[in-house]
Coordinates of C-alpha atoms and ligand atoms in Angstrom, one line a residue:
M1 CA 0.0 0.0 0.0
T2 CA 1.4 3.4 -0.8
Q3 CA 1.7 6.2 1.7
L4 CA -1.2 8.0 0.0
S5 CA -3.5 5.0 0.1
T6 CA -2.6 4.4 3.8
R7 CA -3.6 7.9 4.5
R8 CA -6.8 7.5 2.6
F9 CA -7.5 4.4 4.5
L10 CA -6.8 6.1 7.8
K11 CA -9.0 9.0 6.8
A12 CA -11.8 6.6 5.8
S13 CA -11.6 4.7 9.0
G14 CA -11.5 8.0 10.9
L15 CA -14.7 9.1 9.3
L16 CA -16.3 5.7 10.0
L17 CA -15.3 6.1 13.6
A18 CA -16.7 9.7 13.7
G19 CA -19.9 8.4 12.2
V20 CA -20.2 5.7 14.8
M21 CA -19.5 8.2 17.6
L22 CA -22.1 10.7 16.2
A23 CA -24.6 7.9 16.0
A24 CA -23.9 6.9 19.6
C25 CA -24.2 10.6 20.8
G26 CA -27.5 11.0 18.8
K27 CA -28.9 8.0 20.7
K28 CA -28.6 9.9 24.0
D29 CA -31.2 12.5 23.0
E30 CA -33.7 10.0 21.9
A31 CA -36.4 8.4 24.0
P32 CA -35.1 5.6 26.1
A33 CA -35.0 2.3 24.2
P34 CA -37.7 -0.2 25.0
V35 CA -36.6 -2.6 27.7
T36 CA -36.7 -5.8 25.6
T37 CA -33.4 -7.4 26.2
P38 CA -32.0 -9.0 23.0
A39 CA -30.1 -12.3 23.3
P40 CA -26.5 -11.5 24.3
E41 CA -24.9 -12.6 21.0
A42 CA -27.4 -10.5 19.1
A43 CA -26.7 -7.5 21.3
S44 CA -22.9 -7.7 20.8
A45 CA -23.3 -8.2 17.1
A46 CA -25.4 -5.2 16.7
A47 CA -23.7 -2.8 19.2
A48 CA -20.0 -3.6 18.7
P49 CA -18.5 -2.5 15.5
P50 CA -15.2 -4.2 14.7
P51 CA -12.5 -2.6 16.9
P52 CA -10.6 0.1 15.0
A53 CA -7.2 -1.2 13.9
K54 CA -4.4 -0.3 16.3
V55 CA -2.3 2.6 15.0
Y56 CA 1.4 2.4 15.7
V57 CA 3.4 5.6 15.6
V58 CA 6.6 5.3 13.6
G59 CA 9.5 7.7 13.9
T60 CA 11.7 8.3 10.9
D61 CA 14.3 10.9 9.9
A62 CA 12.9 11.6 6.5
A63 CA 16.0 13.1 5.0
Y64 CA 17.6 9.9 3.9
A65 CA 16.4 9.0 0.4
P66 CA 15.8 6.5 -0.9
F67 CA 15.0 5.0 2.5
E68 CA 12.9 7.8 3.9
S69 CA 12.3 11.3 2.5
Q70 CA 9.5 13.8 1.9
N71 CA 8.0 14.1 -1.5
E72 CA 6.7 17.4 -3.0
K73 CA 3.4 16.9 -1.2
G74 CA 5.2 16.6 2.1
E75 CA 4.3 12.9 2.4
I76 CA 6.9 10.6 3.9
V77 CA 7.9 8.0 1.3
G78 CA 10.7 5.5 0.7
F79 CA 11.9 1.9 0.9
D80 CA 11.6 1.7 4.7
I81 CA 8.1 3.2 4.6
D82 CA 6.9 0.7 2.1
V83 CA 8.5 -2.2 4.0
V84 CA 6.9 -1.2 7.3
T85 CA 3.5 -0.4 5.6
A86 CA 3.6 -3.9 4.0
I87 CA 4.3 -5.5 7.4
A88 CA 1.4 -3.5 9.0
Q89 CA -0.9 -4.7 6.2
K90 CA 0.0 -8.3 6.9
G91 CA -0.5 -7.9 10.6
G92 CA -3.9 -6.0 10.3
F93 CA -2.7 -2.9 12.1
E94 CA -2.0 0.7 11.0
V95 CA 1.1 2.7 11.0
K96 CA 1.5 6.5 11.1
F97 CA 4.9 7.9 10.1
I98 CA 6.2 11.0 11.9
N99 CA 9.2 12.9 10.6
T100 CA 11.6 12.9 13.6
P101 CA 15.1 14.4 13.8
W102 CA 17.8 11.8 13.9
E103 CA 19.3 13.5 17.0
G104 CA 17.2 12.1 19.9
I105 CA 15.2 9.7 17.6
F106 CA 15.9 6.7 19.9
N107 CA 14.8 8.7 23.0
T108 CA 11.3 8.9 21.5
L109 CA 11.1 5.2 22.0
T110 CA 12.0 5.3 25.6
Q111 CA 9.7 8.2 26.2
G112 CA 6.8 6.4 24.5
D113 CA 6.3 9.1 21.8
R114 CA 7.1 6.6 19.1
D115 CA 6.3 2.9 19.1
L116 CA 9.0 2.1 16.6
V117 CA 11.7 3.7 14.6
V118 CA 12.5 2.9 11.0
S119 CA 15.2 5.1 9.7
A120 CA 17.9 3.0 8.0
V121 CA 19.1 2.2 11.5
T122 CA 22.1 0.0 11.6
I123 CA 21.9 -2.7 14.3
T124 CA 25.0 -2.3 16.5
E125 CA 26.1 -3.9 19.7
E126 CA 26.1 -0.6 21.4
R127 CA 22.5 0.3 20.4
K128 CA 21.4 -3.2 21.4
Q129 CA 22.1 -2.2 25.0
T130 CA 19.4 0.4 25.0
M131 CA 16.8 -0.7 22.4
D132 CA 15.6 -3.9 20.7
F133 CA 15.8 -4.6 17.0
S134 CA 13.8 -6.5 14.5
A135 CA 15.5 -9.1 12.3
P136 CA 17.7 -7.3 9.8
Y137 CA 15.9 -6.1 6.6
F138 CA 18.7 -4.5 4.6
D139 CA 22.4 -4.9 4.1
A140 CA 24.5 -1.8 3.9
Y141 CA 28.1 -0.4 4.2
Q142 CA 29.8 2.9 4.4
L143 CA 30.7 4.7 1.3
I144 CA 32.9 7.8 0.7
A145 CA 31.7 10.7 -1.5
V146 CA 34.4 13.2 -2.8
K147 CA 34.6 15.7 -5.6
N148 CA 35.5 14.2 -9.0
D149 CA 39.0 15.6 -9.0
A150 CA 39.8 14.5 -5.4
K151 CA 42.9 12.3 -4.9
V152 CA 41.2 10.0 -2.4
T153 CA 41.3 6.3 -3.3
K154 CA 40.9 4.7 0.1
F155 CA 39.4 5.5 3.6
A156 CA 42.8 6.0 5.1
D157 CA 43.3 9.0 2.8
L158 CA 40.6 10.8 4.9
K159 CA 42.9 10.8 8.0
K160 CA 43.7 14.5 7.8
L161 CA 40.9 15.8 5.7
K162 CA 37.8 17.7 6.7
V163 CA 35.1 15.0 6.6
G164 CA 31.3 15.6 6.9
V165 CA 29.1 13.0 8.6
Q166 CA 25.6 12.9 10.1
N167 CA 26.0 13.3 13.8
G168 CA 25.6 10.1 15.7
T169 CA 25.5 7.7 12.7
T170 CA 27.8 4.8 11.9
G171 CA 29.5 7.1 9.4
D172 CA 30.3 9.4 12.3
E173 CA 31.6 6.4 14.2
V174 CA 34.1 5.2 11.6
V175 CA 35.4 8.7 10.8
T176 CA 35.8 9.5 14.5
K177 CA 37.7 6.2 14.9
L178 CA 40.0 7.0 12.0
Q179 CA 40.8 10.6 13.0
G180 CA 40.6 10.3 16.8
K181 CA 37.9 11.6 19.2
S182 CA 39.2 15.1 19.5
S183 CA 39.9 15.7 15.8
P184 CA 38.6 19.1 14.7
N185 CA 38.2 17.8 11.2
V186 CA 35.2 15.7 11.8
K187 CA 32.3 18.0 10.8
R188 CA 29.0 16.7 12.2
F189 CA 25.8 17.7 10.5
E190 CA 22.2 17.3 11.6
S191 CA 21.3 15.4 8.4
T192 CA 23.2 13.7 5.6
P193 CA 22.0 16.0 2.8
L194 CA 23.4 18.9 4.8
A195 CA 26.8 17.2 4.9
L196 CA 26.6 16.6 1.1
K197 CA 25.7 20.2 0.4
E198 CA 28.7 21.2 2.4
L199 CA 30.9 19.0 0.2
E200 CA 29.4 20.7 -2.8
A201 CA 30.2 24.1 -1.3
G202 CA 33.8 23.0 -0.5
G203 CA 33.5 23.3 3.3
V204 CA 34.4 19.6 3.7
E205 CA 36.5 17.4 1.5
A206 CA 34.6 14.1 1.8
V207 CA 31.4 12.7 3.3
V208 CA 31.0 9.2 4.7
A209 CA 27.5 7.8 4.9
D210 CA 25.5 4.7 4.0
N211 CA 26.1 3.4 0.5
G212 CA 22.4 3.6 -0.6
V213 CA 22.1 7.2 0.3
I214 CA 25.4 8.3 -1.3
V215 CA 24.7 6.4 -4.5
N216 CA 21.2 7.9 -4.7
Y217 CA 22.4 11.4 -4.1
V218 CA 25.2 11.2 -6.7
A219 CA 22.8 9.7 -9.2
N220 CA 20.3 12.6 -8.7
N221 CA 22.7 15.4 -8.4
A222 CA 25.0 15.1 -11.4
G223 CA 25.8 18.8 -11.2
S224 CA 27.6 18.2 -7.8
N225 CA 30.4 16.4 -9.6
F226 CA 30.9 13.8 -6.9
K227 CA 32.4 10.4 -7.2
T228 CA 32.2 7.6 -4.7
V229 CA 35.1 5.6 -3.2
T230 CA 34.7 2.2 -1.6
D231 CA 36.9 0.6 1.0
N232 CA 36.7 -2.9 2.0
S233 CA 37.8 -2.1 5.6
F234 CA 34.2 -1.0 6.2
A235 CA 32.3 -3.6 8.2
P236 CA 29.1 -4.9 6.8
E237 CA 26.0 -3.3 8.4
Q238 CA 22.4 -4.4 8.6
Y239 CA 19.3 -2.2 9.1
G240 CA 16.7 -3.2 11.7
I241 CA 13.5 -1.6 13.0
A242 CA 14.1 -0.3 16.5
F243 CA 11.7 -0.8 19.5
K244 CA 11.7 0.3 23.1
K245 CA 13.8 -2.2 25.1
G246 CA 11.6 -5.0 26.4
N247 CA 8.7 -4.3 24.0
T248 CA 8.9 -7.9 22.8
E249 CA 5.3 -8.3 21.9
L250 CA 5.5 -5.5 19.3
L251 CA 8.9 -6.7 18.1
E252 CA 7.6 -10.2 17.5
K253 CA 4.6 -8.8 15.6
F254 CA 6.9 -7.0 13.2
N255 CA 9.3 -9.9 12.9
K256 CA 6.4 -12.2 12.0
G257 CA 5.2 -9.7 9.4
L258 CA 8.7 -9.1 8.0
A259 CA 9.2 -12.9 7.6
E260 CA 5.8 -13.0 5.8
V261 CA 6.5 -10.1 3.4
K262 CA 9.9 -11.8 2.6
A263 CA 8.3 -15.1 2.0
D264 CA 5.5 -13.9 -0.3
G265 CA 7.6 -11.7 -2.6
T266 CA 6.3 -8.4 -1.3
Y267 CA 9.7 -7.4 0.1
D268 CA 11.4 -8.4 -3.2
A269 CA 9.0 -6.3 -5.2
I270 CA 9.6 -3.3 -3.0
Y271 CA 13.4 -3.8 -3.3
K272 CA 13.2 -4.1 -7.0
R273 CA 11.2 -0.9 -7.2
Y274 CA 13.7 1.1 -5.3
F275 CA 17.0 -0.4 -6.3
G276 CA 16.2 -1.7 -9.8
V277 CA 17.7 -5.1 -9.0
A278 CA 16.6 -8.2 -7.2
A279 CA 17.1 -8.3 -3.5
P280 CA 20.3 -10.1 -2.6
A281 CA 19.4 -13.7 -1.6
A282 CA 21.4 -13.4 1.6
V283 CA 19.1 -10.7 3.0
A284 CA 16.0 -12.5 1.9
S285 CA 17.0 -15.8 3.3
S286 CA 18.7 -14.6 6.5
V287 CA 15.5 -13.1 7.9
P288 CA 13.5 -16.1 9.0
A289 CA 16.6 -17.6 10.7
A290 CA 17.5 -14.2 12.3
A291 CA 13.9 -13.7 13.4
A292 CA 13.9 -17.1 15.1
S293 CA 17.2 -16.3 16.9
A294 CA 16.0 -12.9 17.9
A295 CA 12.8 -14.4 19.3
S296 CA 14.8 -16.9 21.3
Q297 CA 17.2 -14.4 22.9
Ligands
LIG301 N1 22.7 3.6 9.1 C1 23.3 4.7 9.8 C2 23.1 4.5 11.3 O1 22.3 3.8 11.7 C3 22.7 6.0 9.3 C4 21.2 6.1 9.5 C5 20.7 7.5 9.3 N2 19.3 7.4 9.0 C6 18.5 8.5 8.7 N3 17.3 8.4 8.4 N4 19.1 9.7 8.8 O2 23.8 5.1 12.0

């Protein structure tokens, strides 16, 4: 289901609910109903509409195309959005996406402002201490963006350069490790597009971020004259959906749905739509096993 149709559906169910509530209010003003007591089953069938689907609030930093971004209409769209929407459809619940700054995004889980976070979040040992993750749903790695004429050929070449990263990301982590904690040359931005704009403006000499986002940016901004540099010292990363620590019930719901959308081809179709190629078999097949091991932990 697209973002638009999810909204329409939400709107429609909202109207339905409003209608039911109006009808209920209207009843109050009418003459008291006759005291014939219908059979209990009949009463519940007539009085109780199906309970409205549960709506889970999803936080996402929608400045990370093609995973999450805002379109011209201000709607939040992207690969992550479609995957989570597909999971929700399977599970018979609703999801509502709220654009949430990356900085502090995980606190919204602890505070209960968001039920889950889907934001191209890399599953890391450190993060696992403070939140729970779904089974992995995407494989990623860090990628370097530099100007076309830059002499950078490997990650180590960034040791003394001004490097832009999104604050608190895995890109920030690797660059901080390379340059040292107190390096003045790590320039931390609120969002990845801001870091890339700064590269274009010449304020930084490289940007390190997730491959999918860098590739997407370079493809859509030919005028920026960027090239990408890979380095196989970057550890493989996997994205997971994040939940408040201990919210096992919700986590399992999503793991179940994720395994289902993987199994029935929905995930593959979404992947193909965004990346133009078939989903790597490793991701597709790793999910049920990973889901099983996550559930048993
Ligand atoms: N995968 C990286 C991380 O988890 C970057 C994610 C940034 N996501 C975003 N929507 N801004 O640290």
